[in-house]
């Protein structure tokens, strides 16, 4: 009865490199959300996806960030040309349908050096 | 966009005391959720509220969905050391069929002195 699985849990990247964060939703969940948490802050919504569709990306930075949830495999949050300000915890969450209770993964901590 | 004001920002209490925290919103939510986050971990759902006026308990935790749909509170009775952590409220505008994620408060840091 696995929960939302995220990997890697911790990732260190040099400025200018790419970061890829993966998320496998809970079994039976077809809705995936990505959130970003800066130190001492709450979680900020980034993007909401269903299989093969981006439903709402209003919280995503316009450049360098992209997300996908392919038909097969995990959801991927991709950050290109990372900068120090991208250092944060990135949380994935899933729900069975929109509007239902959302469950979070344990997060991926990105550090950009 | 929506804004959630969560208070207090932090609480220093003695073990055994009761705790109360709340969130208010500038707009109406159809779902209120309360999460606890430990350092280095993801938020863990404590209580979910789906109906205005609803009062729900989970062990020593009690939460209510305000009648106006713009506020919620969380109470913890007889606090114990493992209650230490950051508590977040979260609201969701759409209760079905929509595309909204959650809006989070900034958290309440609970610190318990033995």
PDB file of N, CA and C in Angstrom, chain A residues 12-18 80-86 111-113:
ATOM      1  N   UNK A  12      21.697  17.368  -5.527  1.00  0.00           N
ATOM      2  CA  UNK A  12      22.567  18.536  -5.570  1.00  0.00           C
ATOM      3  C   UNK A  12      22.953  18.780  -7.021  1.00  0.00           C
ATOM      4  N   UNK A  13      22.790  20.009  -7.468  1.00  0.00           N
ATOM      5  CA  UNK A  13      23.133  20.374  -8.844  1.00  0.00           C
ATOM      6  C   UNK A  13      23.959  21.652  -8.826  1.00  0.00           C
ATOM      7  N   UNK A  14      24.872  21.739  -9.796  1.00  0.00           N
ATOM      8  CA  UNK A  14      25.602  22.990  -9.999  1.00  0.00           C
ATOM      9  C   UNK A  14      24.737  23.924 -10.835  1.00  0.00           C
ATOM     10  N   UNK A  15      24.977  25.198 -10.663  1.00  0.00           N
ATOM     11  CA  UNK A  15      24.246  26.191 -11.464  1.00  0.00           C
ATOM     12  C   UNK A  15      24.391  25.884 -12.947  1.00  0.00           C
ATOM     13  N   UNK A  16      23.294  25.937 -13.675  1.00  0.00           N
ATOM     14  CA  UNK A  16      23.312  25.671 -15.111  1.00  0.00           C
ATOM     15  C   UNK A  16      22.975  24.242 -15.485  1.00  0.00           C
ATOM     16  N   UNK A  17      23.017  23.331 -14.529  1.00  0.00           N
ATOM     17  CA  UNK A  17      22.659  21.944 -14.825  1.00  0.00           C
ATOM     18  C   UNK A  17      21.151  21.773 -14.826  1.00  0.00           C
ATOM     19  N   UNK A  18      20.739  20.564 -15.146  1.00  0.00           N
ATOM     20  CA  UNK A  18      19.309  20.248 -15.163  1.00  0.00           C
ATOM     21  C   UNK A  18      18.972  19.372 -13.962  1.00  0.00           C
ATOM     22  N   UNK A  80      15.428  23.255 -15.934  1.00  0.00           N
ATOM     23  CA  UNK A  80      16.631  23.422 -16.759  1.00  0.00           C
ATOM     24  C   UNK A  80      17.448  24.600 -16.257  1.00  0.00           C
ATOM     25  N   UNK A  81      18.757  24.520 -16.486  1.00  0.00           N
ATOM     26  CA  UNK A  81      19.675  25.627 -16.152  1.00  0.00           C
ATOM     27  C   UNK A  81      19.397  26.159 -14.749  1.00  0.00           C
ATOM     28  N   UNK A  82      19.492  25.291 -13.776  1.00  0.00           N
ATOM     29  CA  UNK A  82      19.120  25.656 -12.405  1.00  0.00           C
ATOM     30  C   UNK A  82      19.954  26.827 -11.895  1.00  0.00           C
ATOM     31  N   UNK A  83      19.303  27.620 -11.040  1.00  0.00           N
ATOM     32  CA  UNK A  83      19.962  28.744 -10.361  1.00  0.00           C
ATOM     33  C   UNK A  83      19.788  28.531  -8.865  1.00  0.00           C
ATOM     34  N   UNK A  84      20.539  29.294  -8.074  1.00  0.00           N
ATOM     35  CA  UNK A  84      20.527  29.091  -6.624  1.00  0.00           C
ATOM     36  C   UNK A  84      19.119  29.252  -6.049  1.00  0.00           C
ATOM     37  N   UNK A  85      18.354  30.154  -6.628  1.00  0.00           N
ATOM     38  CA  UNK A  85      16.997  30.385  -6.136  1.00  0.00           C
ATOM     39  C   UNK A  85      16.053  29.213  -6.337  1.00  0.00           C
ATOM     40  N   UNK A  86      16.471  28.219  -7.128  1.00  0.00           N
ATOM     41  CA  UNK A  86      15.643  27.019  -7.313  1.00  0.00           C
ATOM     42  C   UNK A  86      15.789  26.053  -6.142  1.00  0.00           C
ATOM     43  N   UNK A 111      19.264  21.149  -3.951  1.00  0.00           N
ATOM     44  CA  UNK A 111      20.237  22.168  -3.545  1.00  0.00           C
ATOM     45  C   UNK A 111      21.067  22.533  -4.764  1.00  0.00           C
ATOM     46  N   UNK A 112      21.107  23.797  -5.073  1.00  0.00           N
ATOM     47  CA  UNK A 112      21.901  24.267  -6.207  1.00  0.00           C
ATOM     48  C   UNK A 112      23.136  24.979  -5.660  1.00  0.00           C
ATOM     49  N   UNK A 113      24.300  24.478  -6.068  1.00  0.00           N
ATOM     50  CA  UNK A 113      25.557  25.050  -5.550  1.00  0.00           C
ATOM     51  C   UNK A 113      26.300  25.802  -6.651  1.00  0.00           C
TER      52      UNK A 113
END
